[in-house]
Amino acid sequence: MYKPLIIARWELFERIKRKSFIISMIILPLVLTAISLLPSYLIKNSEEYPLTIGVIDLTGDYDKYFIQELSYLKLSNGQPAFLAFNFTHRGIPRKEILRTTDKKVLSNLIIGYVIIENENNLTLTFRSNDIFNPDKLALIKEAFNKTVIRLAEKQGIISRDVSQIISSKMIALDKSFINANSEKDILKSFLNSYLFIILLVTMILFSGGMFVRSLVLEKSNRIIEIILSSCSSRELLLGKVLGLSFFGLFQLALWTFIGIVLHKTNVVDISTLNNLPYQILFFVIGYIFYSSIFIGLGSVINTDQEAQQLTGLLSIFLISPIVLAVEIIRVPNSFMAIFLSYFPFTSVPVMFLRLNSTTPSLYEIVSVISLLLFTFYLIILISSKLFRFGILKTSKRPTFKEIVNWLKIK
């Protein structure tokens, strides 16, 4: 078998068999799931009071019946779930009605309002400035579907038997935000970006830190000399790169599987993530990019203390964009956001933030990825030289001058 593949296989299985890996693969998804479920749990258990909403029926057919159906809905404490007010005004343009009612929402007179329209198809939209409880939206949708069936029965269009069959296939409820830059939208974009950044940091620091510590152990025990007696330093480097990459992809595959399972069971809704394919692409590139840095610098490290300093330094570049997250999400195309997108060491986390609040042009996405890949190529060239000369140097940490001399050697 090809020697680098043998080394890669050993590196992969050696890490997978460790208890720390098994524990992290179980605990981290549970922690992330708990974090994602906690806000929903708090919202669900803090809204045991009637919610004031408005109804605008641009068709003129459903408003009275709909408000009546809403009044039938009760909370667990017996109070009405909604206090619905009819804001339908005949003869007033749609734009004017929405503008007036939007002011009521922004003034906190109502939490939101329902728009009933029938241009080509009957549509139902809930307009608010809040990330509304999905359970409450489901109640509104159910009440309107009952209204449609009730009105159809009254007009003799359908019978009760038919209405029971089609009741589950009625009108869907869309959501619309009054202010796209509201604080709740910014919070939502921040949390979505934060999820990817934390996953990337965890994977890099866990797998990269494990790689550096094992390399330090191999150097201190002189095991590396035995390994190099049967392969070249280039083959060893390639094998460790492949092993670390396979290990990271294995982690990503497991977490992706867990995410799909949670999404299918409606525990986590990944549909709220914007530009998901691009985010996954940047996630993979970011992992490979930072892993290559670990491989190069890890070869010149001799102690666990130095390894911890290295992981801490790299984590700063990954986490630092969170400090500017609100500003980047609010103005995703500002000079600062674009500059940090093209700076390789902050490019990936900043792109996570921007992709959750806007969609950069295809040219910009391609150019950022190209710059990352070019930088990755340069880092691999540098890492190969550092690995070649630093792998056997165990007496002391090389000076900056020595490292420069290594890089000059062809």
XYZ file of N, CA and C in Angstrom, residues 229-405:
531
model
N 12.696 6.163 9.410
C 13.617 5.153 8.880
C 12.964 4.308 7.787
N 11.622 4.360 7.722
C 10.913 3.563 6.709
C 10.164 4.419 5.698
N 10.229 5.737 5.847
C 9.593 6.625 4.864
C 10.290 7.972 4.893
N 10.062 8.763 3.878
C 10.671 10.089 3.806
C 9.820 11.093 4.583
N 10.409 12.261 4.867
C 9.670 13.302 5.587
C 8.483 13.799 4.769
N 8.623 13.822 3.438
C 7.519 14.256 2.572
C 6.362 13.264 2.648
N 6.677 11.963 2.658
C 5.624 10.944 2.769
C 4.946 11.004 4.136
N 5.738 11.263 5.173
C 5.174 11.382 6.516
C 4.251 12.596 6.613
N 4.693 13.721 6.039
C 3.866 14.928 6.036
C 2.556 14.682 5.300
N 2.648 14.086 4.104
C 1.444 13.822 3.314
C 0.505 12.878 4.056
N 1.073 11.856 4.701
C 0.248 10.914 5.450
C -0.471 11.574 6.608
N 0.220 12.460 7.324
C -0.405 13.151 8.451
C -1.457 14.149 7.967
N -1.193 14.813 6.840
C -2.193 15.725 6.266
C -3.457 14.957 5.890
N -3.276 13.830 5.211
C -4.431 13.013 4.812
C -5.168 12.474 6.039
N -4.407 12.018 7.035
C -5.035 11.486 8.242
C -5.854 12.532 8.968
N -5.294 13.746 9.095
C -6.009 14.834 9.758
C -7.237 15.248 8.960
N -7.117 15.267 7.628
C -8.258 15.627 6.777
C -9.369 14.583 6.873
N -8.990 13.303 6.815
C -9.995 12.233 6.942
C -10.686 12.290 8.304
N -9.903 12.592 9.339
C -10.468 12.686 10.683
C -11.485 13.822 10.761
N -11.133 14.966 10.173
C -12.056 16.096 10.169
C -13.312 15.821 9.368
N -13.150 15.183 8.204
C -14.313 14.845 7.380
C -15.210 13.829 8.083
N -14.588 12.920 8.836
C -15.377 11.944 9.591
C -16.202 12.647 10.667
N -15.588 13.608 11.359
C -16.325 14.403 12.339
C -17.484 15.143 11.681
N -17.183 15.787 10.544
C -18.201 16.566 9.842
C -19.350 15.682 9.392
N -19.021 14.479 8.899
C -20.067 13.559 8.444
C -20.970 13.137 9.602
N -20.375 12.871 10.759
C -21.170 12.476 11.924
C -22.081 13.609 12.376
N -21.535 14.816 12.453
C -22.355 15.950 12.893
C -23.431 16.286 11.865
N -23.108 16.121 10.581
C -24.117 16.350 9.546
C -25.258 15.350 9.681
N -24.908 14.096 9.942
C -25.937 13.066 10.133
C -26.826 13.405 11.329
N -26.191 13.836 12.429
C -26.966 14.217 13.611
C -27.874 15.398 13.293
N -27.345 16.384 12.532
C -28.152 17.538 12.160
C -29.342 17.166 11.297
N -29.136 16.230 10.350
C -30.238 15.789 9.484
C -31.310 15.080 10.305
N -30.871 14.237 11.245
C -31.835 13.521 12.095
C -32.652 14.500 12.921
N -31.977 15.497 13.515
C -32.686 16.487 14.320
C -33.628 17.323 13.469
N -33.219 17.615 12.228
C -34.080 18.390 11.325
C -35.305 17.584 10.919
N -35.118 16.297 10.635
C -36.239 15.438 10.236
C -37.252 15.283 11.363
N -36.752 15.314 12.596
C -37.657 15.167 13.738
C -38.157 16.515 14.253
N -37.842 17.600 13.469
C -38.306 18.951 13.800
C -37.734 19.473 15.116
N -36.615 18.884 15.572
C -35.964 19.405 16.769
C -35.150 20.644 16.427
N -34.475 20.607 15.285
C -33.703 21.741 14.804
C -34.129 22.038 13.377
N -34.360 23.317 13.079
C -34.805 23.707 11.748
C -33.639 24.338 10.999
N -32.975 23.562 10.146
C -31.827 24.085 9.403
C -32.266 24.948 8.231
N -33.570 25.008 7.964
C -34.053 25.838 6.861
C -33.872 27.317 7.158
N -33.625 27.674 8.435
C -33.415 29.071 8.783
C -32.014 29.541 8.411
N -31.134 28.632 8.021
C -29.781 28.998 7.626
C -29.782 29.486 6.184
N -29.272 30.689 5.972
C -29.230 31.253 4.632
C -27.975 30.785 3.898
N -28.097 30.600 2.566
C -26.954 30.228 1.725
C -26.200 29.027 2.296
N -26.935 28.002 2.690
C -26.336 26.843 3.362
C -25.245 26.162 2.533
N -25.429 25.944 1.207
C -24.351 25.301 0.424
C -23.039 26.081 0.474
N -23.119 27.417 0.372
C -21.910 28.237 0.440
C -21.268 28.135 1.827
N -22.091 28.095 2.874
C -21.539 28.011 4.227
C -20.817 26.686 4.448
N -21.382 25.609 3.924
C -20.718 24.303 4.039
C -19.396 24.313 3.278
N -19.388 24.937 2.088
C -18.165 25.023 1.287
C -17.083 25.786 2.040
N -17.430 26.942 2.612
C -16.449 27.716 3.373
C -16.015 26.971 4.632
N -16.915 26.192 5.204
C -16.577 25.400 6.389
C -15.470 24.403 6.058
N -15.620 23.673 4.955
C -14.630 22.664 4.558
C -13.299 23.330 4.215
N -13.359 24.417 3.431
C -12.127 25.116 3.053
C -11.433 25.677 4.289
N -12.220 26.250 5.210
C -11.646 26.803 6.434
C -10.968 25.747 7.279
N -11.578 24.575 7.351
C -10.981 23.490 8.136
C -9.640 23.075 7.534
N -9.598 22.879 6.220
C -8.351 22.478 5.555
C -7.296 23.568 5.698
N -7.717 24.830 5.574
C -6.796 25.964 5.641
C -6.109 26.028 7.009
N -6.891 26.013 8.071
C -6.312 26.119 9.411
C -5.563 24.853 9.813
N -6.008 23.710 9.316
C -5.293 22.467 9.613
C -3.891 22.488 9.023
N -3.757 23.080 7.832
C -2.434 23.163 7.206
C -1.483 24.024 8.035
N -2.035 25.041 8.704
C -1.198 25.875 9.574
C -0.716 25.066 10.776
N -1.608 24.265 11.341
C -1.223 23.403 12.457
C -0.100 22.460 12.059
N -0.199 21.908 10.868
C 0.794 20.936 10.414
C 2.170 21.581 10.288
N 2.207 22.803 9.723
C 3.485 23.475 9.547
C 4.103 23.913 10.861
N 3.332 24.626 11.676
C 3.868 25.141 12.935
C 4.054 24.040 13.972
N 3.233 22.984 13.861
C 3.356 21.890 14.827
C 4.689 21.180 14.763
N 5.335 21.213 13.608
C 6.608 20.501 13.454
C 7.758 21.192 14.171
N 7.609 22.481 14.514
C 8.694 23.204 15.195
C 8.402 23.368 16.686
N 7.362 22.705 17.180
C 6.979 22.792 18.591
C 7.489 21.559 19.332
N 7.965 21.769 20.573
C 8.574 20.666 21.312
C 7.891 20.351 22.641
N 7.009 21.227 23.130
C 6.372 21.000 24.430
C 4.864 21.216 24.328
N 4.137 20.663 25.308
C 2.686 20.847 25.364
C 2.314 22.309 25.591
N 3.134 23.024 26.342
C 2.864 24.431 26.601
C 2.900 25.237 25.305
N 3.886 24.958 24.465
C 3.963 25.630 23.172
C 2.777 25.250 22.293
N 2.329 24.004 22.390
C 1.162 23.563 21.612
C -0.087 24.322 22.029
N -0.265 24.544 23.340
C -1.415 25.301 23.822
C -1.357 26.749 23.359
N -0.160 27.326 23.346
C -0.006 28.697 22.866
C -0.377 28.804 21.392
N -0.002 27.789 20.606
C -0.323 27.787 19.178
C -1.830 27.720 18.954
N -2.510 26.807 19.648
C -3.960 26.682 19.468
C -4.680 27.947 19.928
N -4.184 28.558 20.998
C -4.792 29.804 21.468
C -4.631 30.927 20.466
N -3.446 31.010 19.835
C -3.193 32.056 18.842
C -4.106 31.909 17.630
N -4.247 30.686 17.138
C -5.088 30.462 15.965
C -6.563 30.690 16.277
N -6.974 30.371 17.500
C -8.381 30.570 17.858
C -8.749 32.047 17.880
N -7.768 32.919 18.127
C -8.040 34.361 18.131
C -8.528 34.814 16.762
N -7.867 34.340 15.696
C -8.274 34.725 14.341
C -9.676 34.214 14.016
N -10.025 33.059 14.552
C -11.339 32.484 14.266
C -12.458 33.176 15.030
N -12.192 33.523 16.283
C -13.245 34.052 17.144
C -13.337 35.573 17.088
N -12.249 36.260 16.725
C -12.233 37.726 16.746
C -13.350 38.376 15.926
N -13.755 37.816 14.756
C -14.856 38.455 14.021
C -16.171 38.509 14.788
N -16.345 37.657 15.823
C -17.583 37.696 16.603
C -17.727 39.043 17.304
N -16.582 39.673 17.664
C -16.623 40.985 18.310
C -17.283 42.011 17.394
N -17.059 41.871 16.083
C -17.617 42.808 15.102
C -18.865 42.249 14.432
N -19.426 41.178 14.993
C -20.509 40.456 14.315
C -21.719 41.331 14.038
N -22.169 42.098 15.039
C -23.390 42.899 14.872
C -23.221 43.907 13.746
N -22.065 44.562 13.696
C -21.830 45.560 12.651
C -21.734 44.908 11.278
N -21.089 43.739 11.192
C -20.968 43.043 9.907
C -22.331 42.581 9.414
N -23.173 42.060 10.319
C -24.507 41.601 9.926
C -25.394 42.778 9.536
N -25.255 43.902 10.255
C -26.089 45.074 9.965
C -25.716 45.701 8.625
N -24.393 45.781 8.355
C -23.922 46.353 7.079
C -22.954 45.346 6.463
N -23.471 44.270 5.849
C -22.606 43.181 5.373
C -21.716 43.543 4.193
N -21.995 44.662 3.520
C -21.186 45.059 2.361
C -20.338 46.292 2.647
N -20.089 46.555 3.928
C -19.236 47.681 4.289
C -17.784 47.381 3.931
N -16.957 48.426 3.940
C -15.537 48.255 3.603
C -14.864 47.296 4.582
N -15.184 47.439 5.876
C -14.576 46.572 6.886
C -14.935 45.110 6.648
N -16.221 44.840 6.355
C -16.666 43.458 6.142
C -15.998 42.854 4.913
N -15.910 43.639 3.844
C -15.298 43.136 2.611
C -13.796 42.922 2.805
N -13.137 43.862 3.505
C -11.697 43.728 3.751
C -11.396 42.465 4.556
N -12.163 42.238 5.631
C -11.944 41.048 6.457
C -12.294 39.768 5.706
N -13.177 39.874 4.706
C -13.516 38.701 3.889
C -12.336 38.273 3.031
N -11.517 39.246 2.618
C -10.369 38.939 1.761
C -9.085 38.711 2.562
N -9.141 38.928 3.882
C -7.980 38.630 4.724
C -8.068 37.155 5.102
N -7.138 36.316 4.621
C -7.306 34.853 4.725
C -7.572 34.329 6.130
N -6.955 34.932 7.148
C -7.071 34.387 8.501
C -8.413 34.694 9.157
N -9.153 35.666 8.620
C -10.494 35.964 9.147
C -11.570 35.745 8.094
N -11.174 35.310 6.925
C -12.100 35.206 5.795
C -13.291 34.299 6.082
N -13.033 33.107 6.590
C -14.107 32.115 6.769
C -15.154 32.562 7.788
N -14.782 32.944 9.030
C -15.825 33.379 9.971
C -16.583 34.613 9.515
N -15.904 35.547 8.844
C -16.595 36.745 8.351
C -17.585 36.384 7.249
N -17.223 35.454 6.381
C -18.148 35.024 5.330
C -19.358 34.310 5.930
N -19.177 33.583 7.029
C -20.328 32.993 7.724
C -21.315 34.088 8.125
N -20.780 35.181 8.706
C -21.628 36.282 9.155
C -22.329 36.955 7.983
N -21.609 37.183 6.907
C -22.195 37.886 5.758
C -23.217 37.027 5.025
N -22.932 35.733 4.891
C -23.844 34.845 4.164
C -25.172 34.669 4.888
N -25.204 34.920 6.190
C -26.453 34.803 6.938
C -27.284 36.076 6.904
N -26.710 37.173 6.397
C -27.458 38.424 6.344
C -27.638 38.957 4.930
N -26.867 38.437 3.979
C -27.008 38.862 2.589
C -26.454 37.760 1.692
N -26.539 37.970 0.388
C -25.956 37.031 -0.568
C -24.918 37.777 -1.401
N -23.627 37.632 -1.072
C -22.591 38.293 -1.872
C -22.644 37.825 -3.325
N -22.099 38.647 -4.203
C -22.101 38.289 -5.621
C -21.269 37.033 -5.854
N -21.594 36.312 -6.923
C -20.854 35.098 -7.259
C -19.385 35.416 -7.496
N -19.107 36.568 -8.107
C -17.722 36.984 -8.346
C -16.964 37.123 -7.024
N -17.608 37.724 -6.029
C -16.949 37.921 -4.737
C -16.706 36.591 -4.033
N -17.690 35.695 -4.073
C -17.535 34.386 -3.433
C -16.399 33.606 -4.083
N -16.364 33.611 -5.420
C -15.319 32.882 -6.148
C -13.943 33.484 -5.863
N -13.856 34.815 -5.829
C -12.564 35.463 -5.594
C -12.057 35.197 -4.177
N -12.956 35.193 -3.188
C -12.547 34.899 -1.810
C -12.064 33.456 -1.696
N -12.794 32.530 -2.310
C -12.392 31.118 -2.283
C -11.054 30.928 -2.994
N -10.874 31.601 -4.130
C -9.613 31.493 -4.875
C -8.440 31.996 -4.040
N -8.643 33.119 -3.341
C -7.586 33.662 -2.490
C -7.257 32.701 -1.347
N -8.292 32.094 -0.767
C -8.075 31.117 0.307
C -7.278 29.914 -0.191
N -7.642 29.407 -1.364
C -6.946 28.240 -1.918
C -5.503 28.576 -2.276
N -5.268 29.785 -2.803
C -3.901 30.203 -3.129
C -3.064 30.325 -1.856
N -3.655 30.924 -0.812
C -2.954 31.036 0.469
C -2.684 29.658 1.057
N -3.653 28.758 0.893
C -3.480 27.381 1.366
C -2.299 26.716 0.659
N -2.162 26.959 -0.643
C -1.046 26.393 -1.416
C 0.289 26.916 -0.889
N 0.360 28.227 -0.602
C 1.594 28.804 -0.066
C 1.918 28.226 1.311
N 0.891 28.059 2.138
C 1.112 27.512 3.483
C 1.616 26.078 3.409
N 1.087 25.307 2.462
C 1.548 23.925 2.294
C 3.018 23.900 1.885
N 3.425 24.816 0.983
C 4.830 24.887 0.581
C 5.722 25.211 1.777
N 5.281 26.189 2.581
C 6.061 26.567 3.765
C 6.068 25.430 4.789
N 4.895 24.814 4.973
C 4.781 23.742 5.964
C 5.667 22.557 5.620
N 5.772 22.254 4.331
C 6.590 21.104 3.924
C 8.056 21.315 4.287
N 8.533 22.567 4.149
C 9.926 22.846 4.513
C 10.114 22.847 6.024
N 9.165 23.450 6.743
C 9.256 23.451 8.202
C 9.213 22.032 8.751
N 8.349 21.219 8.159
C 8.211 19.835 8.604
C 9.491 19.055 8.330
N 10.088 19.312 7.182
C 11.288 18.573 6.770
C 12.438 18.799 7.738
N 12.626 20.070 8.184
C 13.779 20.376 9.043
C 13.426 20.375 10.534
N 12.177 20.647 10.852
C 11.818 20.777 12.261
C 11.389 19.499 12.924
N 11.079 18.471 12.136
C 10.515 17.253 12.701
C 11.502 16.516 13.606
N 12.798 16.640 13.328
C 13.808 15.935 14.125
C 14.499 16.845 15.138
N 14.118 18.102 15.165
C 14.776 19.048 16.067
C 14.028 19.065 17.403
N 14.611 18.460 18.423
C 13.938 18.319 19.717
C 14.649 19.046 20.855
N 15.853 19.539 20.621
C 16.625 20.143 21.709
C 15.999 21.452 22.189
N 15.661 22.324 21.255
C 15.065 23.608 21.619
C 14.235 24.120 20.446
N 13.403 25.104 20.768
C 12.579 25.674 19.715
C 13.459 26.485 18.771
N 13.314 26.311 17.464
C 14.158 27.047 16.522
C 13.883 28.546 16.579
N 14.923 29.318 16.346
C 14.765 30.769 16.317
C 14.158 31.196 14.986
N 13.728 32.446 14.947
C 13.136 32.969 13.716
C 14.154 32.950 12.581
N 15.409 33.244 12.900
C 16.454 33.240 11.876
C 16.652 31.842 11.301
N 16.613 30.828 12.169
C 16.765 29.450 11.694
C 15.611 29.056 10.773
N 14.400 29.457 11.143
C 13.231 29.132 10.311
C 13.354 29.777 8.940
N 13.832 31.039 8.912
C 14.017 31.729 7.626
C 15.056 30.995 6.787
N 16.125 30.532 7.411
C 17.154 29.787 6.675
C 16.601 28.477 6.119
